[in-house]
Structures are given as C-alpha cells and as structure tokens.
XYZ file of C-alpha atoms in Angstrom:
577
model
C 22.846 33.672 5.786
C 21.465 30.133 5.501
C 18.264 28.440 6.593
C 20.354 26.172 8.871
C 21.657 29.262 10.717
C 18.097 30.264 11.538
C 17.240 26.707 12.596
C 20.111 26.746 15.086
C 18.500 29.787 16.744
C 14.947 28.431 16.972
C 15.960 24.803 17.611
C 17.505 22.530 14.990
C 16.149 19.387 16.665
C 13.834 20.566 19.391
C 10.435 19.318 20.472
C 8.856 20.327 17.159
C 11.308 18.269 15.087
C 11.096 15.344 17.511
C 7.324 15.239 17.240
C 7.563 15.250 13.454
C 10.340 12.658 13.399
C 8.910 10.223 15.919
C 5.242 10.502 14.967
C 4.909 11.370 11.278
C 7.678 9.101 9.959
C 6.755 5.947 11.943
C 3.086 6.302 11.038
C 3.593 6.847 7.299
C 6.526 4.462 6.857
C 4.874 1.802 9.026
C 1.756 1.972 6.859
C 3.844 1.587 3.690
C 5.821 -1.361 5.101
C 2.687 -3.192 6.195
C 0.954 -2.534 2.863
C 3.883 -3.862 0.823
C 4.330 -7.115 2.740
C 0.592 -7.716 3.262
C 0.143 -7.478 -0.512
C 2.689 -10.279 -0.899
C 0.637 -12.432 1.467
C -2.623 -11.539 -0.298
C -1.203 -12.649 -3.643
C 0.625 -15.712 -2.291
C -0.539 -19.132 -3.446
C -1.184 -21.750 -0.730
C -0.104 -25.324 -1.562
C -2.789 -26.853 -3.761
C -3.800 -29.867 -5.819
C -6.442 -30.344 -8.450
C -9.655 -31.837 -7.083
C -9.800 -35.376 -8.465
C -12.955 -37.109 -9.794
C -13.519 -40.682 -8.511
C -12.881 -43.271 -11.250
C -16.008 -45.261 -12.169
C -14.720 -48.722 -11.148
C -16.965 -51.698 -11.885
C -16.711 -52.977 -8.320
C -17.668 -51.544 -4.927
C -14.124 -50.588 -3.934
C -14.261 -47.403 -5.998
C -15.005 -45.132 -3.049
C -12.334 -46.807 -0.939
C -9.738 -46.359 -3.653
C -10.638 -42.730 -4.137
C -10.498 -42.152 -0.385
C -7.016 -43.680 -0.366
C -5.991 -41.443 -3.268
C -7.258 -38.259 -1.586
C -5.527 -39.164 1.673
C -2.332 -39.905 -0.212
C -2.402 -36.525 -1.963
C -2.922 -34.761 1.359
C -0.165 -36.688 3.104
C 2.426 -36.152 0.353
C 4.539 -33.038 0.960
C 3.992 -30.254 -1.564
C 7.658 -30.034 -2.492
C 7.695 -33.728 -3.482
C 8.282 -33.879 -7.279
C 5.851 -36.820 -7.475
C 3.004 -34.509 -6.475
C 3.812 -31.784 -9.015
C 1.612 -33.174 -11.842
C -1.423 -33.097 -9.542
C -1.330 -29.308 -8.956
C -2.802 -28.396 -12.333
C -4.098 -31.669 -13.789
C -6.647 -34.318 -12.923
C -7.186 -37.945 -13.819
C -9.165 -39.025 -16.803
C -11.764 -41.174 -14.959
C -12.057 -43.726 -17.776
C -8.296 -44.109 -18.242
C -7.751 -44.370 -14.498
C -10.506 -46.960 -14.147
C -9.088 -49.119 -16.923
C -5.564 -48.791 -15.509
C -6.567 -49.806 -11.978
C -8.606 -52.779 -13.202
C -5.912 -54.030 -15.567
C -3.227 -53.772 -12.871
C -5.542 -55.215 -10.215
C -4.825 -52.356 -7.848
C -6.748 -52.858 -4.593
C -4.923 -50.488 -2.242
C -3.346 -47.243 -3.415
C -0.210 -46.830 -1.302
C 1.858 -44.647 -3.657
C 1.148 -42.054 -6.296
C 3.533 -43.927 -8.549
C 0.935 -46.741 -8.746
C -1.358 -44.418 -10.675
C -1.230 -43.148 -14.259
C -0.132 -39.543 -14.666
C -3.077 -37.117 -14.683
C -3.598 -35.965 -18.248
C -6.573 -33.602 -18.150
C -6.531 -29.900 -17.328
C -8.064 -29.202 -13.959
C -11.782 -28.453 -14.423
C -13.062 -29.694 -11.066
C -11.472 -26.927 -9.001
C -8.610 -27.022 -6.521
C -8.064 -28.132 -2.983
C -5.895 -25.705 -0.995
C -3.808 -26.629 2.009
C -5.046 -24.075 4.552
C -3.267 -25.814 7.407
C 0.153 -24.395 6.520
C -1.136 -21.214 4.814
C -4.446 -19.380 5.126
C -6.719 -18.799 2.174
C -5.616 -15.759 0.155
C -7.133 -13.426 -2.432
C -5.338 -15.499 -5.062
C -6.685 -18.861 -3.864
C -10.251 -17.567 -3.451
C -10.226 -16.521 -7.108
C -8.284 -19.602 -8.288
C -5.454 -17.585 -9.826
C -3.349 -20.703 -10.261
C -2.115 -22.872 -13.120
C -3.388 -21.287 -16.360
C -4.378 -18.156 -14.392
C -1.104 -17.888 -12.470
C -0.116 -14.825 -14.531
C -2.730 -12.666 -12.817
C -0.891 -12.002 -9.511
C 2.254 -11.187 -11.503
C 0.333 -8.619 -13.573
C -1.111 -7.068 -10.402
C 2.350 -6.649 -8.850
C 3.833 -5.348 -12.103
C 1.140 -2.699 -12.498
C 1.528 -1.797 -8.822
C 5.169 -0.871 -9.486
C 4.280 0.841 -12.756
C 1.866 2.928 -10.695
C 4.672 3.708 -8.264
C 6.869 4.870 -11.138
C 4.202 7.111 -12.650
C 2.952 8.374 -9.304
C 6.371 9.233 -7.924
C 6.998 11.602 -10.802
C 3.544 13.184 -10.661
C 3.573 13.620 -6.889
C 7.067 15.100 -7.128
C 5.893 17.787 -9.533
C 2.883 18.490 -7.312
C 5.185 18.644 -4.267
C 7.485 21.260 -5.780
C 4.589 23.235 -7.259
C 1.990 23.222 -4.493
C 4.042 22.224 -1.457
C 4.895 19.182 0.653
C 1.843 19.316 2.926
C -0.979 19.082 0.334
C 0.965 16.389 -1.512
C 1.318 14.249 1.627
C -2.407 14.616 2.359
C -3.511 13.852 -1.224
C -1.223 10.822 -1.569
C -2.518 9.416 1.742
C -6.103 9.823 0.511
C -5.392 7.957 -2.737
C -3.445 5.270 -0.868
C -6.218 4.648 1.652
C -9.295 4.902 -0.593
C -7.864 2.732 -3.390
C -6.475 0.184 -0.923
C -9.717 -0.138 1.016
C -11.855 -0.364 -2.126
C -9.646 -3.032 -3.728
C -10.282 -5.654 -1.044
C -14.029 -5.548 -1.760
C -13.549 -6.016 -5.526
C -13.715 -9.450 -7.176
C -13.246 -8.380 -10.796
C -9.632 -8.878 -11.864
C -9.426 -5.755 -14.029
C -10.892 -3.394 -11.449
C -8.735 -4.956 -8.746
C -5.653 -4.361 -10.891
C -6.632 -0.726 -11.553
C -7.094 -0.091 -7.832
C -3.763 -1.687 -6.925
C -2.193 0.492 -9.632
C -3.632 3.541 -7.819
C -2.264 2.255 -4.516
C 1.117 1.940 -6.209
C 1.030 5.555 -7.408
C 1.246 6.716 -3.781
C 3.311 3.873 -2.336
C 6.762 5.444 -1.974
C 5.440 9.005 -1.813
C 3.485 8.278 1.389
C 6.748 7.273 3.080
C 9.506 9.247 1.391
C 7.886 12.679 1.120
C 7.214 12.978 4.889
C 10.822 11.861 5.384
C 12.065 14.668 3.098
C 9.766 17.114 4.908
C 11.228 16.196 8.294
C 14.815 16.333 6.975
C 14.189 19.888 5.739
C 13.360 20.925 9.317
C 16.436 19.297 10.891
C 19.801 20.943 11.416
C 23.115 19.637 10.147
C 23.838 17.538 13.231
C 20.461 15.803 13.285
C 19.685 15.090 9.626
C 20.420 11.377 10.091
C 17.856 10.927 12.887
C 14.881 10.865 10.469
C 16.701 8.207 8.447
C 17.153 6.014 11.526
C 13.496 6.488 12.393
C 12.456 5.497 8.866
C 14.675 2.415 8.898
C 13.429 1.185 12.259
C 9.803 1.863 11.303
C 10.036 -0.084 8.041
C 11.914 -2.997 9.579
C 9.479 -3.242 12.499
C 6.592 -3.227 10.019
C 8.234 -5.989 7.968
C 8.818 -8.072 11.125
C 5.301 -7.429 12.354
C 3.614 -8.445 9.084
C 4.335 -12.225 9.143
C 3.579 -12.315 12.872
C 0.321 -10.433 12.329
C -0.563 -12.660 9.360
C 0.019 -15.780 11.453
C -2.133 -14.472 14.319
C -4.998 -13.127 12.179
C -4.943 -16.039 9.684
C -7.391 -14.288 7.346
C -6.441 -12.321 4.267
C -9.455 -9.965 4.353
C -8.887 -8.890 7.966
C -5.174 -8.512 7.276
C -5.851 -6.275 4.267
C -8.380 -4.239 6.249
C -5.810 -3.601 8.991
C -3.447 -1.991 6.465
C -6.057 -0.138 4.359
C -7.775 1.821 7.149
C -4.777 3.596 8.849
C -4.034 5.985 5.908
C -7.611 7.240 6.123
C -7.411 7.640 9.896
C -4.174 9.601 9.502
C -6.017 12.096 7.294
C -8.011 13.164 10.347
C -4.817 14.777 11.637
C -3.977 16.559 8.366
C -3.999 19.969 10.057
C -1.034 18.904 12.160
C 1.127 18.181 9.089
C 3.229 21.324 8.438
C 4.451 22.850 5.226
C 8.193 22.920 4.603
C 9.534 26.345 5.588
C 12.540 25.755 3.354
C 10.175 25.212 0.411
C 8.145 28.306 1.332
C 11.289 30.456 1.351
C 12.612 28.970 -1.883
C 9.248 29.678 -3.544
C 9.070 33.237 -2.269
C 6.226 32.774 0.251
C 7.966 34.807 2.918
C 4.955 35.652 5.096
C 3.822 32.017 5.280
C 7.393 30.959 6.080
C 7.595 33.528 8.881
C 4.340 32.247 10.448
C 5.456 28.623 10.226
C 8.921 29.318 11.660
C 7.361 31.308 14.510
C 5.299 28.208 15.318
C 8.443 26.041 15.296
C 10.230 28.486 17.601
C 7.282 28.596 19.987
C 7.021 24.804 20.299
C 10.803 24.588 20.819
C 10.660 27.251 23.555
C 12.477 29.943 21.563
C 11.623 33.245 19.935
C 11.907 33.840 16.205
C 14.723 36.414 15.668
C 13.133 38.968 13.368
C 16.481 40.298 12.126
C 17.600 36.859 10.998
C 14.325 35.950 9.275
C 14.260 39.325 7.538
C 17.825 38.882 6.321
C 17.132 35.295 5.229
C 14.060 36.335 3.272
C 15.971 39.239 1.769
C 18.885 37.004 0.737
C 16.468 34.451 -0.711
C 14.321 37.097 -2.384
C 11.313 36.025 -0.307
C 8.600 38.315 0.961
C 8.902 40.052 4.251
C 5.151 40.291 4.309
C 2.257 41.459 2.182
C 2.336 43.369 -1.060
C 5.442 45.410 -0.347
C 7.470 42.235 0.039
C 6.208 40.892 -3.256
C 7.240 44.073 -5.031
C 10.668 43.862 -3.438
C 11.467 40.467 -4.829
C 14.694 40.807 -6.731
C 15.260 39.887 -10.342
C 17.794 37.180 -9.643
C 15.325 35.124 -7.673
C 12.704 35.627 -10.359
C 15.151 34.119 -12.809
C 15.873 31.266 -10.393
C 12.149 30.628 -9.895
C 11.746 30.386 -13.642
C 14.555 27.836 -13.700
C 13.170 25.747 -10.849
C 12.731 22.642 -12.939
C 14.912 19.554 -12.859
C 15.256 19.888 -16.648
C 17.093 23.191 -16.164
C 19.821 21.347 -14.252
C 21.318 20.158 -17.547
C 22.732 23.677 -18.027
C 25.027 23.176 -15.023
C 27.772 20.600 -15.858
C 28.837 19.690 -12.306
C 25.273 19.451 -11.053
C 24.298 17.439 -14.127
C 27.116 14.940 -13.597
C 26.267 14.376 -9.951
C 22.552 14.028 -10.639
C 23.293 11.317 -13.221
C 25.573 9.535 -10.744
C 23.112 9.654 -7.863
C 20.285 8.433 -10.109
C 22.419 5.488 -11.256
C 23.326 4.654 -7.663
C 19.692 4.894 -6.579
C 18.610 2.543 -9.377
C 21.291 0.009 -8.434
C 20.305 0.260 -4.769
C 16.608 -0.327 -5.563
C 17.282 -3.173 -7.961
C 19.641 -5.019 -5.611
C 17.618 -4.399 -2.432
C 14.274 -5.512 -3.840
C 15.973 -8.371 -5.670
C 17.433 -9.617 -2.389
C 14.009 -9.202 -0.737
C 12.342 -11.373 -3.360
C 15.124 -13.935 -3.269
C 14.800 -14.199 0.539
C 11.454 -15.943 0.049
C 13.397 -18.869 -1.433
C 15.377 -19.485 1.746
C 12.863 -22.018 3.022
C 9.527 -23.695 2.448
C 7.799 -21.815 5.298
C 6.600 -18.477 3.913
C 6.168 -16.896 7.351
C 9.650 -17.860 8.507
C 11.237 -16.752 5.236
C 9.872 -13.224 5.525
C 10.662 -13.082 9.231
C 14.313 -14.030 8.623
C 14.578 -11.534 5.791
C 13.250 -8.776 8.038
C 15.413 -9.651 11.045
C 18.683 -9.399 9.092
C 17.834 -5.757 8.390
C 18.156 -4.896 12.084
C 21.993 -4.492 11.953
C 21.529 -1.807 9.294
C 20.085 0.419 12.022
C 23.657 1.485 12.743
C 23.768 3.185 9.326
C 22.673 6.655 10.574
C 25.416 6.600 13.211
C 27.968 5.613 10.555
C 26.996 8.310 8.086
C 26.874 10.867 10.882
C 30.463 10.027 11.876
C 31.937 9.131 8.480
C 29.781 10.988 5.989
C 27.674 9.465 3.210
C 30.146 8.426 0.528
C 32.451 6.018 2.354
C 29.736 3.999 4.164
C 27.634 3.766 0.989
C 30.554 2.561 -1.099
C 31.574 0.091 1.625
C 28.113 -1.456 2.042
C 27.719 -1.829 -1.725
C 31.096 -3.557 -1.979
C 30.452 -5.807 1.042
C 27.196 -6.947 -0.508
C 29.091 -7.654 -3.710
C 31.668 -9.765 -1.856
C 28.901 -11.651 -0.024
C 27.195 -12.440 -3.328
C 30.429 -13.772 -4.808
C 31.057 -15.916 -1.710
C 27.487 -17.212 -1.946
C 28.235 -18.404 -5.479
C 31.574 -19.984 -4.493
C 30.458 -21.847 -1.349
C 29.506 -25.488 -2.108
C 25.783 -26.182 -1.956
C 26.405 -28.890 0.651
C 27.494 -26.231 3.175
C 23.937 -25.068 3.764
C 24.670 -22.840 6.744
C 27.509 -21.028 4.964
C 25.345 -20.518 1.899
C 22.539 -19.147 4.064
C 24.935 -16.904 6.004
C 26.410 -15.429 2.809
C 22.925 -14.727 1.430
C 21.804 -13.023 4.646
C 24.986 -10.923 4.872
C 24.348 -9.783 1.304
C 20.764 -8.878 2.222
C 21.844 -7.016 5.386
C 24.554 -4.947 3.675
C 22.485 -4.051 0.614
C 19.792 -2.890 3.036
C 22.336 -0.487 4.514
C 23.283 0.737 1.030
C 19.626 1.253 0.133
C 18.951 3.383 3.207
C 22.121 5.454 2.793
C 21.041 6.129 -0.796
C 17.695 7.285 0.554
C 19.516 9.891 2.658
C 22.158 10.748 0.056
C 19.877 11.178 -2.947
C 17.756 14.150 -1.750
C 20.859 15.956 -0.469
C 22.382 16.130 -3.948
C 19.400 18.086 -5.308
C 18.997 21.784 -4.389
C 15.854 22.713 -2.474
C 13.985 24.294 -5.411
C 13.969 21.002 -7.350
C 14.379 18.487 -4.513
C 10.838 17.172 -4.847
C 11.244 16.729 -8.604
C 14.679 15.178 -8.112
C 13.410 12.647 -5.590
C 10.451 11.944 -7.894
C 12.795 11.302 -10.823
C 14.880 8.993 -8.643
C 11.737 7.144 -7.531
C 10.636 6.832 -11.154
C 13.922 5.330 -12.301
C 14.042 3.237 -9.136
C 10.656 1.826 -10.118
C 12.070 0.858 -13.514
C 14.924 -0.897 -11.725
C 12.444 -2.737 -9.507
C 10.687 -4.011 -12.672
C 13.943 -5.623 -13.722
C 14.792 -7.256 -10.393
C 12.227 -10.113 -10.679
C 13.678 -11.166 -14.032
C 17.075 -11.458 -12.345
C 15.569 -13.488 -9.507
C 13.967 -15.817 -12.051
C 17.454 -16.706 -13.311
C 17.413 -19.053 -10.314
C 15.222 -21.398 -12.378
C 18.246 -21.900 -14.615
C 21.007 -21.689 -11.992
C 20.165 -21.347 -8.294
C 23.124 -19.090 -7.487
C 22.825 -16.875 -10.561
C 20.583 -14.132 -9.062
C 22.848 -13.194 -6.160
C 25.885 -13.370 -8.440
C 24.274 -10.829 -10.783
C 23.330 -8.627 -7.831
C 26.932 -8.902 -6.638
C 28.153 -7.417 -9.921
C 25.591 -4.611 -9.782
C 26.476 -3.848 -6.153
C 30.151 -3.617 -7.101
C 29.231 -1.127 -9.815
C 27.303 0.934 -7.263
C 30.259 0.922 -4.864
C 32.633 2.270 -7.493
C 30.162 4.900 -8.778
C 29.649 6.208 -5.239
C 33.328 7.188 -4.982
C 32.760 9.738 -7.758
C 30.153 11.671 -5.767
C 30.998 14.607 -3.483
C 30.434 14.379 0.269
C 27.231 16.017 1.543
C 27.562 15.106 5.215
C 28.130 18.070 7.544
C 27.673 20.753 4.887
C 24.990 23.332 4.175
C 22.679 22.012 1.458
C 22.303 24.293 -1.579
C 18.975 26.058 -2.035
C 19.177 27.032 -5.722
C 20.580 25.532 -8.912
C 23.388 28.095 -9.027
C 24.399 27.390 -5.429
C 24.420 23.655 -6.178
C 26.700 24.163 -9.186
C 29.113 26.265 -7.123
C 29.058 23.726 -4.304
C 29.861 20.780 -6.583
C 32.554 22.825 -8.318
C 34.321 23.211 -4.972
C 33.800 19.616 -3.799
C 36.555 16.989 -4.034
C 35.032 13.553 -4.702
C 38.251 11.511 -5.233
C 39.270 11.775 -1.585
C 37.224 11.257 1.548
C 37.706 14.468 3.480
C 34.832 16.520 4.837
C 34.182 19.991 3.494
C 34.412 22.693 6.114
C 30.865 23.889 6.435
C 31.362 27.558 7.199
C 34.272 28.321 4.887
C 32.678 26.565 1.932
C 29.287 28.139 2.510
C 30.896 31.597 2.722
C 32.682 31.019 -0.587
C 29.475 29.750 -2.092
C 27.629 32.898 -1.032
C 30.282 35.268 -2.392
C 30.531 33.444 -5.711
C 26.757 33.297 -5.993
C 26.581 37.077 -5.384
C 29.188 37.635 -8.115
C 27.221 35.514 -10.563
C 24.006 37.283 -9.699
C-alpha cells in the first residue's frame, strides 16, 4: 500500500492540487525571480565619468573650454576606449592649464587634444541616467576604488543561500514543510524590505545575506510540497508551473524596471509581496506524506480528509488505516502511538541524510545527483551572467536572456513522455555542443555567434529545470528536505565558482562558454548512470530507496513497471524488517 494509491482515490490532481500548483508556486517562484533580477539592477553601475574641475586658465575662455570638455565627455559613447580614463580619474587643473596654454588650444573638439587625467577622482561622479536610472550602487558611489562592494554583496547573498538552504532543510524535515515555508517567507520579506532603507554598507550586506538564506527555499520548498501531493501522472505539472513563473518574472523585471525607472520603487515592489503572502499562511498545508513518514497519523488523516473534500471525494478509511499501519503511523490518539512498530522507530532514528552512507546503492545515486545538480547550477547561472555581455543595453540583454528560456517550457512534457534521464542527458549534451560551436564560429559571424550562445542558454535552462525535478525524486521522503537542502548548499558553492569562469572572458572572450561546454558534457555523461524515476512510486524510507535502486537498471533507458517493482519492493522490505 503506497501513498500514491490513496491519492488516486481522493484525487491525484484534483481541485486541491490545482489550487496549490497554480497559486502557491507562481506566487513564491515569481517573488524569487523578481527579487533575483531586481537585485542585479539595484547593484548595476550606470555609465559614469569623473566630475572634472575647470582648469584655471589665465584668459577668459576658461569657462568656454570647460563647457566644451563637459559636452565632449557627454557626447562620447561610454564604450569608446578614449573615454575609459575619465571614469575614475580627473584632470590635474594646473597640468591641464599649462598644457592648453602651451598648445594654444582654443576649441576642444576631441578628447585626444587633452592630457590624460592623472588624479584619482575626488570631485565625485557624473552618471548617465538617460540610458540607465540611478541605482543603489550609483547613489553610494560604489565605483572605481569602491567597485568591490557590489561584488561582496552578491557573494554574501549566495553564501547566505548556501547556509540557509541547509538550515531550512533540517527545519523542514524536523518541523514540517508548512512552518518552514512561512518562516522563510518572513525572513525573506523583512530582511529585503529593511535593506532598501539602509545606507550603511555593512548592515546592507548583512541584510542581503539574510535575504539570501531564504532565496531558494522560498521557491523550491513550496514546489516540493506540491509535488508530494501530486500523483504519478501529474508530478511534472508543478515543474512546468515553476518554470513558467520564473521565466515570466525574469521577462517582467526589465520591462518593469524600464517603466518604473527608479531603483527604490522597484525594490519596494519585490520586498512587500513576501510579507503580504504571510497573511494567507493558514491556507498553506502541511505535507501529508511528511506527516505519515514522521508518524503523525491523526494529523495526516485530518489533512487528507480535507484534500478529499475539496476534490469532491470521500477519504476511504480502510485505505488510510492500512497506509498508516504499513507506515507505522498513528491511527489516532494514544492507542495509535503505542501501536507504532519497532521497525519504523528504527527508521525514524535513521531519518538523517548522513545515515544514507550505510546504503551503497542509495549513496552512489545521491553522490551522482548532487554532482549533476552542481553542474546544472554552475552552468545555468554562468550562462545567465554571460548573457549580460550580449549587448550594451542592459535591459535588452536581460530580456533576450529571459526570452530564450521560453522553449524550455516543453521540458515537463518531455520528461512526462520520456522520463527524466534521457531528456536531462540530451539537454546537457546539446548545451555542450552549442558551447563548442560558439567557440569555433568566427567572431565576424555575429549572428551565428549569438545564436550558438542563446541555444546554449536555452538548453542548459532545460537541464537545470529537469535537475530540479529529478533531484528530490532520488531522495526518500524521510530525508527529502535534507537532501534538497544539501543539493542547494552544494549548488550554492557551484554558483560561487561560476563568476570566476565568466571572468575568463577578460582573457579570452569565448573561454567561458567553452568551459561551460565541458562541464555540461560531464553532466550529460553522469546522468546516464542514474536510474529512471519517471512513472515509478517514490520510496518513503531509506530501506525502500536502497531496494529500489538495487532493482533499477541505469545503463539502459527503459521504464520500470510501477506496480511490479513496487510490489517487489514491499515484499523485500518486509523481509528485511
């Protein structure tokens, strides 16, 4: 008797699951997508030049010359190498005066007529707010010698994500999905809202670190919660909903930024929704699968009765009683607690991801899926950061990068028809091929170069989202929260490394995507070693997971027959117990 069998009786994707899928996921994932891309805009640096001091010329043309110089600086495009020295340096007034007098310069028509600015900028900066609005970075002059500050903020944001993912995962498996979702939303909203009112760099960094601790949890934990309520045939629907929600948020962000044209208002728009969502915390359910796995049988019965009622069905008491008995859960009250069998007590004691090392097959597959998740995170976020280099217009760059993710919406249909392993391996390998082609195409063929880069971005997006579906399915229910948290933690480490790969472009423009091509190829090969989890009953306990992986056949691409394999798994589990 499996949880999925009970779901099929009370509705495996009825009104209750649809409400969760099409309300909870879009709201939480949309908030996360907006927050991530708005932060990039907040920390972006508008084109700027050092404010120049008029040279003290001994004749009345000084003001005219300085006016010509200022106009010339404004008219020169910011990507012109001639203008580069003026971003962080200013003229020495005395040297400039002597130079202009000795060369009898009357009209300044070119920057090349002037001596190179040799002094550090102490007069402040002039920002081009015509092409880009003022940002948090520009208002605090985090440029030139202070340009490291935005980088530190982003780095600590991802460090927070790494630490927070692990902590929230432990809390999720210990106290439940529902309180963890609510608490992470509270931290996300309060820290985000407070940070936009802070001017001190250190406090701002601490608050963005706190935002980072909840960043992926706010999106991924509700996704896992919804997946745990869906039947076998509908487990890919939450993934499609998550993908569409994130892509729409990433498309909406540059459009919203262009319309609002104010960093504070933009940040406020993304900081308030998590707090508003908390008002509906009573509507966020607890995972019945988690309740059963943890032995809270009475609470699981109440929750499942609510699901059945919303779906227009009745909860079959015989099935829930048998399920709770098989799982060692409580049928209700004290008598149920006393009837909990010894085997489940042992399993509850082992419900830690660390205990998985005792099971060789489970251990091997956990290591593989963690490696694949790290490669997916590194390559996806690396491509995202590299997309900003596709053009000089920041808004258009992010819009293009978001639009190429739309084709990846077909991923849920693919993994529903073909399983997880083959599509994941294929998208990894296609991204690898695209990266190699990008490196081989001559730089003169701009459209081919751009097309190869966008194909690589689109396919690695598909691989990233398949990994998001695949990863939780490898972990049994009792440690799924911890497993996802561990994956998020290691994924955060991989994200730390992706900027350093992108920065290889300073040495060789095509180097970053070539490196990502090699990593994607590695991910494609590693995926072939995993078992297929599409169309099968997911294991609840560590022992069931070990038996399942022992029976799986990763070298080939056939599906495992759900009923026959689950029956074998039950009988072998009973023998072991």
